[in-house]
mmCIF file of C-alpha atoms in Angstrom:
data_model
loop_
_atom_site.group_PDB
_atom_site.id
_atom_site.type_symbol
_atom_site.label_atom_id
_atom_site.label_comp_id
_atom_site.label_asym_id
_atom_site.label_seq_id
_atom_site.Cartn_x
_atom_site.Cartn_y
_atom_site.Cartn_z
ATOM 1 C CA MET A 1 98.830 127.773 100.743
ATOM 2 C CA SER A 2 98.329 131.274 101.985
ATOM 3 C CA HIS A 3 98.973 132.726 98.619
ATOM 4 C CA THR A 4 98.129 131.015 95.387
ATOM 5 C CA THR A 5 101.663 130.919 94.280
ATOM 6 C CA VAL A 6 103.376 127.902 92.837
ATOM 7 C CA SER A 7 107.069 127.376 93.388
ATOM 8 C CA GLY A 8 109.599 124.958 92.000
ATOM 9 C CA LEU A 9 109.492 125.356 88.265
ATOM 10 C CA LYS A 10 113.007 124.649 87.019
ATOM 11 C CA ASN A 11 114.811 127.394 88.809
ATOM 12 C CA LYS A 12 112.448 127.231 91.901
ATOM 13 C CA ALA A 13 110.984 130.698 91.302
ATOM 14 C CA ALA A 14 107.664 131.358 92.674
ATOM 15 C CA PHE A 15 104.959 132.859 90.306
ATOM 16 C CA TYR A 16 101.610 134.221 90.935
ATOM 17 C CA ILE A 17 98.431 132.372 89.538
ATOM 18 C CA PRO A 18 96.070 135.168 88.654
ATOM 19 C CA SER A 19 92.394 135.076 89.838
ATOM 20 C CA LEU A 20 92.830 132.098 92.345
ATOM 21 C CA ASP A 21 93.002 134.452 95.430
ATOM 22 C CA GLY A 22 89.884 136.251 93.916
ATOM 23 C CA ILE A 23 88.083 132.756 93.670
ATOM 24 C CA ARG A 24 88.893 132.018 97.195
ATOM 25 C CA ALA A 25 87.375 135.385 98.317
ATOM 26 C CA VAL A 26 84.289 134.795 96.250
ATOM 27 C CA SER A 27 83.862 131.378 97.641
ATOM 28 C CA PHE A 28 84.257 132.621 101.117
ATOM 29 C CA LEU A 29 81.610 135.301 100.690
ATOM 30 C CA MET A 30 79.178 132.794 99.265
ATOM 31 C CA VAL A 31 79.648 130.760 102.500
ATOM 32 C CA PHE A 32 79.354 133.755 104.706
ATOM 33 C CA LEU A 33 76.191 135.047 102.939
ATOM 34 C CA GLY A 34 74.697 131.705 103.315
ATOM 35 C CA HIS A 35 75.358 131.477 106.922
ATOM 36 C CA VAL A 36 73.839 135.088 107.614
ATOM 37 C CA GLY A 37 70.380 133.997 106.238
ATOM 38 C CA LEU A 38 70.643 134.438 102.341
ATOM 39 C CA LYS A 39 71.122 130.721 101.646
ATOM 40 C CA GLY A 40 67.956 130.954 99.510
ATOM 41 C CA ILE A 41 69.512 133.649 97.350
ATOM 42 C CA VAL A 42 73.237 132.832 97.562
ATOM 43 C CA PRO A 43 74.525 129.335 96.977
ATOM 44 C CA GLY A 44 76.644 128.966 100.220
ATOM 45 C CA PRO A 45 77.324 125.267 99.858
ATOM 46 C CA PHE A 46 78.633 125.904 96.491
ATOM 47 C CA GLY A 47 81.427 127.968 98.019
ATOM 48 C CA VAL A 48 82.571 124.977 99.688
ATOM 49 C CA THR A 49 82.471 123.047 96.356
ATOM 50 C CA VAL A 50 84.689 125.620 94.796
ATOM 51 C CA PHE A 51 87.098 125.511 97.695
ATOM 52 C CA PHE A 52 87.377 121.742 97.268
ATOM 53 C CA PHE A 53 88.009 121.992 93.451
ATOM 54 C CA LEU A 54 90.719 124.739 93.969
ATOM 55 C CA SER A 55 92.440 122.744 96.790
ATOM 56 C CA GLY A 56 92.614 119.700 94.553
ATOM 57 C CA TYR A 57 94.096 121.811 91.884
ATOM 58 C CA LEU A 58 96.701 123.648 93.637
ATOM 59 C CA ILE A 59 97.975 120.566 95.628
ATOM 60 C CA THR A 60 98.159 118.244 92.636
ATOM 61 C CA THR A 61 99.946 120.981 90.726
ATOM 62 C CA LEU A 62 102.595 121.114 93.342
ATOM 63 C CA LEU A 63 102.967 117.402 93.263
ATOM 64 C CA ARG A 64 103.241 117.293 89.637
ATOM 65 C CA ILE A 65 105.974 120.025 89.740
ATOM 66 C CA GLU A 66 107.908 118.257 92.325
ATOM 67 C CA TYR A 67 107.844 114.757 90.457
ATOM 68 C CA ASP A 68 108.671 116.486 87.129
ATOM 69 C CA ARG A 69 111.771 118.127 88.893
ATOM 70 C CA ASN A 70 112.925 115.298 91.172
ATOM 71 C CA GLY A 71 111.513 112.182 89.838
ATOM 72 C CA LYS A 72 109.869 111.498 93.181
ATOM 73 C CA VAL A 73 107.415 112.945 95.827
ATOM 74 C CA SER A 74 108.427 113.428 99.274
ATOM 75 C CA PHE A 75 105.858 112.097 101.535
ATOM 76 C CA LYS A 76 107.592 113.482 104.540
ATOM 77 C CA GLN A 77 107.588 117.117 103.114
ATOM 78 C CA PHE A 78 103.991 116.643 101.838
ATOM 79 C CA TYR A 79 102.562 116.001 105.148
ATOM 80 C CA LEU A 80 104.753 118.378 107.130
ATOM 81 C CA LYS A 81 103.638 121.233 104.766
ATOM 82 C CA ARG A 82 99.991 120.241 105.122
ATOM 83 C CA ILE A 83 100.304 120.161 108.949
ATOM 84 C CA LEU A 84 102.024 123.561 109.015
ATOM 85 C CA ARG A 85 99.442 124.937 106.691
ATOM 86 C CA ILE A 86 96.188 123.553 108.241
ATOM 87 C CA LEU A 87 96.608 122.633 111.702
ATOM 88 C CA PRO A 88 98.072 125.677 113.645
ATOM 89 C CA PRO A 89 95.195 128.089 112.699
ATOM 90 C CA PHE A 90 92.593 125.189 113.002
ATOM 91 C CA TYR A 91 93.685 124.258 116.663
ATOM 92 C CA LEU A 92 93.884 127.953 117.695
ATOM 93 C CA VAL A 93 90.337 128.721 116.499
ATOM 94 C CA LEU A 94 88.975 125.673 118.043
ATOM 95 C CA VAL A 95 90.567 126.145 121.436
ATOM 96 C CA ALA A 96 89.339 129.785 121.340
ATOM 97 C CA ALA A 97 85.856 128.648 120.339
ATOM 98 C CA ILE A 98 85.835 126.301 123.345
ATOM 99 C CA ALA A 99 87.041 129.015 125.604
ATOM 100 C CA LEU A 100 84.194 131.393 124.347
ATOM 101 C CA VAL A 101 81.557 128.783 125.217
ATOM 102 C CA LEU A 102 83.156 128.253 128.665
ATOM 103 C CA ILE A 103 82.993 132.034 129.500
ATOM 104 C CA GLY A 104 79.458 132.546 128.034
ATOM 105 C CA VAL A 105 80.358 134.568 125.063
ATOM 106 C CA LEU A 106 78.854 131.716 122.818
ATOM 107 C CA PRO A 107 75.761 129.819 123.963
ATOM 108 C CA GLY A 108 75.761 125.974 124.274
ATOM 109 C CA GLU A 109 77.902 123.317 125.972
ATOM 110 C CA ILE A 110 80.928 121.444 125.325
ATOM 111 C CA GLN A 111 80.676 117.507 125.169
ATOM 112 C CA LEU A 112 84.204 115.728 125.033
ATOM 113 C CA PRO A 113 83.176 113.133 122.404
ATOM 114 C CA ALA A 114 81.900 115.814 119.939
ATOM 115 C CA VAL A 115 84.936 117.948 120.546
ATOM 116 C CA ALA A 116 87.301 115.074 120.176
ATOM 117 C CA SER A 117 85.787 114.252 116.855
ATOM 118 C CA GLN A 118 87.055 117.716 115.721
ATOM 119 C CA MET A 119 90.428 117.531 117.314
ATOM 120 C CA LEU A 120 90.957 114.093 115.675
ATOM 121 C CA HIS A 121 89.416 115.252 112.196
ATOM 122 C CA TYR A 122 86.585 113.029 111.838
ATOM 123 C CA SER A 123 83.838 115.438 112.762
ATOM 124 C CA ASN A 124 82.134 115.153 109.301
ATOM 125 C CA TYR A 125 81.321 111.384 110.165
ATOM 126 C CA TRP A 126 80.396 112.444 113.693
ATOM 127 C CA MET A 127 77.931 115.007 112.509
ATOM 128 C CA VAL A 128 76.315 112.466 110.243
ATOM 129 C CA GLN A 129 75.580 110.208 113.194
ATOM 130 C CA HIS A 130 75.087 112.706 116.056
ATOM 131 C CA GLY A 131 74.735 116.249 114.474
ATOM 132 C CA GLY A 132 76.589 119.374 115.954
ATOM 133 C CA ASP A 133 75.543 119.064 119.584
ATOM 134 C CA GLY A 134 78.351 119.357 122.019
ATOM 135 C CA GLN A 135 80.652 121.290 119.691
ATOM 136 C CA PRO A 136 81.290 124.927 119.986
ATOM 137 C CA LEU A 137 78.791 126.972 118.154
ATOM 138 C CA GLY A 138 80.071 128.121 114.808
ATOM 139 C CA THR A 139 82.500 125.418 114.351
ATOM 140 C CA ILE A 140 80.164 123.002 112.425
ATOM 141 C CA VAL A 141 82.198 124.274 109.129
ATOM 142 C CA PHE A 142 85.193 122.169 110.403
ATOM 143 C CA TRP A 143 83.530 119.252 108.584
ATOM 144 C CA SER A 144 84.971 120.247 105.352
ATOM 145 C CA LEU A 145 88.564 120.343 106.692
ATOM 146 C CA ALA A 146 88.058 116.740 107.718
ATOM 147 C CA VAL A 147 87.074 115.757 104.045
ATOM 148 C CA GLU A 148 90.203 117.537 102.814
ATOM 149 C CA GLU A 149 92.428 115.818 105.396
ATOM 150 C CA HIS A 150 91.058 112.519 104.546
ATOM 151 C CA PHE A 151 91.668 112.955 100.967
ATOM 152 C CA TYR A 152 95.343 114.249 101.489
ATOM 153 C CA VAL A 153 96.185 110.923 103.199
ATOM 154 C CA LEU A 154 95.486 109.160 99.984
ATOM 155 C CA LEU A 155 96.376 111.564 97.076
ATOM 156 C CA PRO A 156 100.005 111.547 97.076
ATOM 157 C CA TRP A 157 100.189 107.731 97.100
ATOM 158 C CA PHE A 158 97.730 107.475 94.252
ATOM 159 C CA TYR A 159 99.329 110.265 92.221
ATOM 160 C CA LEU A 160 102.717 108.429 92.741
ATOM 161 C CA CYS A 161 101.432 105.276 91.441
ATOM 162 C CA LEU A 162 100.102 106.940 88.355
ATOM 163 C CA ARG A 163 103.500 108.482 87.680
ATOM 164 C CA LYS A 164 105.323 105.211 88.442
ATOM 165 C CA ILE A 165 103.459 103.354 85.771
ATOM 166 C CA ASN A 166 104.315 106.247 83.349
ATOM 167 C CA ALA A 167 100.746 107.231 82.849
ATOM 168 C CA THR A 168 100.375 110.288 80.679
ATOM 169 C CA GLY A 169 98.624 113.341 81.699
ATOM 170 C CA LYS A 170 95.538 112.391 79.882
ATOM 171 C CA GLN A 171 95.643 108.908 81.178
ATOM 172 C CA GLN A 172 96.012 110.263 84.860
ATOM 173 C CA ALA A 173 93.010 112.446 84.165
ATOM 174 C CA ILE A 174 90.880 109.610 82.894
ATOM 175 C CA ALA A 175 91.880 107.689 86.069
ATOM 176 C CA LEU A 176 90.731 110.633 88.264
ATOM 177 C CA TRP A 177 87.550 111.111 86.188
ATOM 178 C CA GLY A 178 86.786 107.331 86.694
ATOM 179 C CA LEU A 179 87.064 107.816 90.480
ATOM 180 C CA CYS A 180 84.652 110.768 90.028
ATOM 181 C CA LEU A 181 82.155 108.555 88.237
ATOM 182 C CA ALA A 182 82.403 105.805 90.862
ATOM 183 C CA ILE A 183 81.586 108.457 93.605
ATOM 184 C CA LEU A 184 78.726 109.628 91.599
ATOM 185 C CA LEU A 185 77.523 106.020 91.347
ATOM 186 C CA TRP A 186 78.037 105.543 95.064
ATOM 187 C CA ARG A 187 75.869 108.626 95.844
ATOM 188 C CA CYS A 188 73.030 107.386 93.555
ATOM 189 C CA VAL A 189 73.181 103.983 95.541
ATOM 190 C CA LEU A 190 73.095 105.767 98.886
ATOM 191 C CA VAL A 191 70.162 108.017 97.868
ATOM 192 C CA PHE A 192 68.054 105.549 95.823
ATOM 193 C CA ALA A 193 68.856 102.290 97.338
ATOM 194 C CA PHE A 194 69.348 103.268 101.015
ATOM 195 C CA GLY A 195 67.587 106.478 101.340
ATOM 196 C CA ALA A 196 70.550 108.307 102.581
ATOM 197 C CA THR A 197 70.020 111.719 104.318
ATOM 198 C CA GLU A 198 71.067 115.117 103.195
ATOM 199 C CA GLY A 199 73.770 115.251 105.805
ATOM 200 C CA ARG A 200 75.160 111.833 104.808
ATOM 201 C CA ILE A 201 75.766 113.006 101.350
ATOM 202 C CA TYR A 202 76.755 116.522 102.013
ATOM 203 C CA SER A 203 79.304 115.930 104.702
ATOM 204 C CA ALA A 204 80.986 112.396 104.200
ATOM 205 C CA SER A 205 84.398 112.236 102.697
ATOM 206 C CA ASP A 206 83.336 109.043 100.340
ATOM 207 C CA THR A 207 80.619 111.221 98.905
ATOM 208 C CA ARG A 208 82.542 114.580 98.439
ATOM 209 C CA PHE A 209 85.937 113.376 97.378
ATOM 210 C CA ASP A 210 84.886 113.995 93.761
ATOM 211 C CA SER A 211 84.705 117.702 94.357
ATOM 212 C CA ILE A 212 88.480 117.659 95.028
ATOM 213 C CA LEU A 213 89.228 115.152 92.233
ATOM 214 C CA PHE A 214 87.851 117.229 89.415
ATOM 215 C CA GLY A 215 90.592 119.873 90.536
ATOM 216 C CA CYS A 216 93.096 117.212 90.644
ATOM 217 C CA ALA A 217 92.281 116.115 87.126
ATOM 218 C CA LEU A 218 92.736 119.662 85.833
ATOM 219 C CA ALA A 219 96.103 119.769 87.358
ATOM 220 C CA VAL A 220 97.340 116.834 85.465
ATOM 221 C CA TYR A 221 95.773 117.558 82.113
ATOM 222 C CA GLU A 222 95.175 120.680 80.423
ATOM 223 C CA ASN A 223 96.677 122.592 83.384
ATOM 224 C CA PRO A 224 96.372 126.309 82.393
ATOM 225 C CA VAL A 225 99.602 126.968 84.243
ATOM 226 C CA LEU A 226 101.814 124.072 83.351
ATOM 227 C CA ASP A 227 100.516 122.974 80.020
ATOM 228 C CA PRO A 228 100.663 124.489 76.483
ATOM 229 C CA GLU A 229 97.922 126.962 75.180
ATOM 230 C CA SER A 230 94.626 125.315 74.471
ATOM 231 C CA ARG A 231 94.091 124.112 70.789
ATOM 232 C CA LEU A 232 90.707 126.060 71.029
ATOM 233 C CA SER A 233 90.687 129.762 70.393
ATOM 234 C CA GLU A 234 90.255 132.531 73.085
ATOM 235 C CA LYS A 235 86.986 133.259 71.245
ATOM 236 C CA THR A 236 85.703 129.765 71.660
ATOM 237 C CA TRP A 237 86.423 129.980 75.515
ATOM 238 C CA LYS A 238 85.073 133.492 76.007
ATOM 239 C CA CYS A 239 81.920 133.277 73.837
ATOM 240 C CA MET A 240 80.800 129.621 73.975
ATOM 241 C CA LEU A 241 82.432 127.443 76.770
ATOM 242 C CA LEU A 242 82.422 129.925 79.579
ATOM 243 C CA PRO A 243 78.811 131.162 79.014
ATOM 244 C CA LEU A 244 77.816 127.545 78.707
ATOM 245 C CA ALA A 245 79.546 126.645 81.934
ATOM 246 C CA LEU A 246 77.769 129.500 83.785
ATOM 247 C CA ILE A 247 74.446 128.664 82.519
ATOM 248 C CA ILE A 248 74.924 125.108 83.750
ATOM 249 C CA LEU A 249 75.980 126.271 87.188
ATOM 250 C CA LEU A 250 72.904 128.548 87.347
ATOM 251 C CA LEU A 251 70.745 125.574 86.456
ATOM 252 C CA THR A 252 72.092 123.457 89.248
ATOM 253 C CA PHE A 253 71.069 126.068 91.739
ATOM 254 C CA VAL A 254 67.551 126.279 90.420
ATOM 255 C CA SER A 255 66.475 122.604 90.738
ATOM 256 C CA LYS A 256 65.164 121.739 94.441
ATOM 257 C CA SER A 257 64.859 117.980 93.669
ATOM 258 C CA PHE A 258 66.605 116.069 96.591
ATOM 259 C CA GLU A 259 67.634 113.356 94.199
ATOM 260 C CA PHE A 260 69.377 115.753 91.708
ATOM 261 C CA GLU A 261 70.930 117.913 94.507
ATOM 262 C CA TYR A 262 72.678 115.016 96.291
ATOM 263 C CA THR A 263 73.740 112.866 93.356
ATOM 264 C CA VAL A 264 74.562 114.418 90.134
ATOM 265 C CA ARG A 265 74.666 118.050 91.171
ATOM 266 C CA TYR A 266 78.153 117.901 92.423
ATOM 267 C CA SER A 267 79.452 116.037 89.336
ATOM 268 C CA ILE A 268 77.780 118.612 87.037
ATOM 269 C CA GLN A 269 79.307 121.519 88.965
ATOM 270 C CA GLY A 270 82.667 119.804 88.998
ATOM 271 C CA ILE A 271 82.608 119.652 85.210
ATOM 272 C CA ALA A 272 81.412 123.249 84.629
ATOM 273 C CA LEU A 273 84.143 124.502 87.095
ATOM 274 C CA TYR A 274 86.805 122.969 84.813
ATOM 275 C CA VAL A 275 85.886 125.698 82.341
ATOM 276 C CA VAL A 276 85.637 128.497 84.834
ATOM 277 C CA PHE A 277 89.093 127.920 86.317
ATOM 278 C CA ILE A 278 90.836 127.597 82.951
ATOM 279 C CA CYS A 279 89.444 130.853 81.894
ATOM 280 C CA ALA A 280 90.148 132.476 85.183
ATOM 281 C CA ILE A 281 93.660 131.444 85.068
ATOM 282 C CA ARG A 282 94.419 131.900 81.326
ATOM 283 C CA TYR A 283 92.522 135.027 80.775
ATOM 284 C CA PRO A 284 92.363 137.073 84.049
ATOM 285 C CA THR A 285 91.860 140.345 82.224
ATOM 286 C CA TRP A 286 88.516 139.184 80.803
ATOM 287 C CA SER A 287 85.341 141.055 81.922
ATOM 288 C CA PHE A 288 84.510 139.996 85.354
ATOM 289 C CA PHE A 289 87.513 138.102 86.064
ATOM 290 C CA GLN A 290 89.173 141.571 86.553
ATOM 291 C CA ILE A 291 87.244 141.681 89.681
ATOM 292 C CA LEU A 292 88.943 138.698 91.044
ATOM 293 C CA ASN A 293 92.227 140.496 90.858
ATOM 294 C CA LEU A 294 91.416 143.673 92.553
ATOM 295 C CA GLN A 295 93.485 144.297 95.458
ATOM 296 C CA TRP A 296 90.933 144.118 98.208
ATOM 297 C CA VAL A 297 89.537 140.908 96.806
ATOM 298 C CA ARG A 298 92.877 139.280 96.496
ATOM 299 C CA PHE A 299 93.530 140.503 100.242
ATOM 300 C CA LEU A 300 90.277 138.531 101.239
ATOM 301 C CA GLY A 301 91.388 135.597 99.356
ATOM 302 C CA VAL A 302 94.780 135.529 101.118
ATOM 303 C CA LEU A 303 92.829 135.488 104.378
ATOM 304 C CA SER A 304 90.200 133.062 103.144
ATOM 305 C CA TYR A 305 91.353 130.037 105.378
ATOM 306 C CA SER A 306 91.280 131.873 108.687
ATOM 307 C CA LEU A 307 88.096 133.606 107.581
ATOM 308 C CA TYR A 308 86.340 130.247 107.001
ATOM 309 C CA LEU A 309 87.441 129.126 110.236
ATOM 310 C CA VAL A 310 86.312 132.044 112.313
ATOM 311 C CA HIS A 311 83.440 133.594 110.506
ATOM 312 C CA TYR A 312 80.395 131.366 111.756
ATOM 313 C CA ILE A 313 81.833 131.818 115.250
ATOM 314 C CA THR A 314 81.756 135.605 115.192
ATOM 315 C CA ILE A 315 78.318 135.583 113.698
ATOM 316 C CA TYR A 316 77.016 133.661 116.530
ATOM 317 C CA ALA A 317 78.998 135.654 119.002
ATOM 318 C CA VAL A 318 77.716 139.101 117.792
ATOM 319 C CA GLU A 319 74.188 137.689 117.787
ATOM 320 C CA ASN A 320 74.400 136.313 121.300
ATOM 321 C CA GLN A 321 76.153 139.494 122.642
ATOM 322 C CA LEU A 322 74.330 142.194 120.770
ATOM 323 C CA PRO A 323 70.916 140.664 120.106
ATOM 324 C CA ASN A 324 68.986 143.997 119.687
ATOM 325 C CA LEU A 325 70.990 145.182 116.818
ATOM 326 C CA ALA A 326 69.441 145.065 113.279
ATOM 327 C CA PRO A 327 70.408 141.752 111.346
ATOM 328 C CA PHE A 328 72.284 143.887 108.683
ATOM 329 C CA ILE A 329 74.370 145.636 111.504
ATOM 330 C CA GLN A 330 75.049 142.366 113.350
ATOM 331 C CA ASN A 331 76.291 140.734 110.041
ATOM 332 C CA THR A 332 78.429 143.583 108.979
ATOM 333 C CA LEU A 333 79.931 143.794 112.285
ATOM 334 C CA ALA A 334 80.511 139.874 112.382
ATOM 335 C CA LEU A 335 82.254 140.216 109.062
ATOM 336 C CA ALA A 336 84.476 143.107 110.250
ATOM 337 C CA VAL A 337 85.477 141.058 113.362
ATOM 338 C CA ALA A 338 86.186 138.017 111.401
ATOM 339 C CA ILE A 339 88.375 140.000 109.022
ATOM 340 C CA ALA A 340 90.359 141.493 112.006
ATOM 341 C CA ILE A 341 90.786 138.322 113.666
ATOM 342 C CA SER A 342 91.855 136.410 110.487
ATOM 343 C CA TYR A 343 94.382 139.220 109.803
ATOM 344 C CA ALA A 344 95.906 138.578 113.103
ATOM 345 C CA ILE A 345 96.024 134.947 112.693
ATOM 346 C CA TYR A 346 97.538 135.326 109.271
ATOM 347 C CA GLN A 347 100.295 137.692 110.473
ATOM 348 C CA LEU A 348 100.971 135.790 113.661
ATOM 349 C CA VAL A 349 100.469 132.258 112.612
ATOM 350 C CA GLU A 350 100.041 131.613 108.980
ATOM 351 C CA LYS A 351 103.037 133.705 107.771
ATOM 352 C CA PRO A 352 105.572 132.213 110.180
ATOM 353 C CA CYS A 353 104.370 128.818 109.391
ATOM 354 C CA ALA A 354 104.686 129.692 105.594
ATOM 355 C CA VAL A 355 108.418 130.462 106.324
ATOM 356 C CA TRP A 356 108.826 126.874 107.550
ATOM 357 C CA ARG A 357 107.062 125.417 104.680
ATOM 358 C CA LYS A 358 109.405 127.294 102.293
ATOM 359 C CA LYS A 359 112.362 125.930 104.079
ATOM 360 C CA LEU A 360 111.039 122.245 103.409
ATOM 361 C CA SER A 361 110.776 123.055 99.569
#
């Protein structure tokens, strides 16, 4: 979704979900700063984890609204909307990146099998086996889109099954949490029994689905948009649960143990994000949550998908074409170029596609 709005409640009106575009912006900035050499300071990979959680929450919220309204889920509409949302900007950026390599703006070479893995959306597993060689420089980030696309092949079917057996919201959440636990155990098996590599755990769909599933669970139970106010007081959320969640997140960044980072870390972060999202949505005027709703922050959030697609390419292109500039100037210029390109994609591609998606609603 280009904007964090949800449509279809009763009168099919659209309403804005506070803070979520801001969360998108912060997540992108974490990824960007990680890619320009600040990975030791800024947890760039965590930005991807937040994107996964947010995506699961939004998509499952829409499925829930549709089923509550119509008593069914239209798989045709679901997949057409996903196609119109994801694929036009994706293929546009991929083709442009290939062209930049061919004309020498980006270094490297193009290898058909590697690029085919991106075009056919299995680049995450290709990278586990072969690395990023043969793909346009800067498109390595496409692995996360493959994870999401694999997930959304399965999600609506699983969700429909839960609704068809009349599972309550809590029971649905328990089923989703059970899947999160199963994936955690699978990561442990891969790491401790089979000596799995960092790339295998970090990039593969079967080891990262839980980051999306935690968001799905929030959508079906205690959803801050659709469900009644929490039984807990605002003071409890503000003074106890949110500080605790933030401390837990900080601790996950401190540990450098491989076994911790690639087994339980994603699970702990998913649980902590539960609290952060509830507070950000229910209490957008609290403290630093106000920053998430500043106009320029929300603007970056609206562009976040295209920014995610193009930013690494612009980083490499600026480094290659202007190698004598100071790193800070290179990175600032790369960010400015990425924003300009993303805005053009948003206006020329994403907005027209959004019109078609609305016609499907």
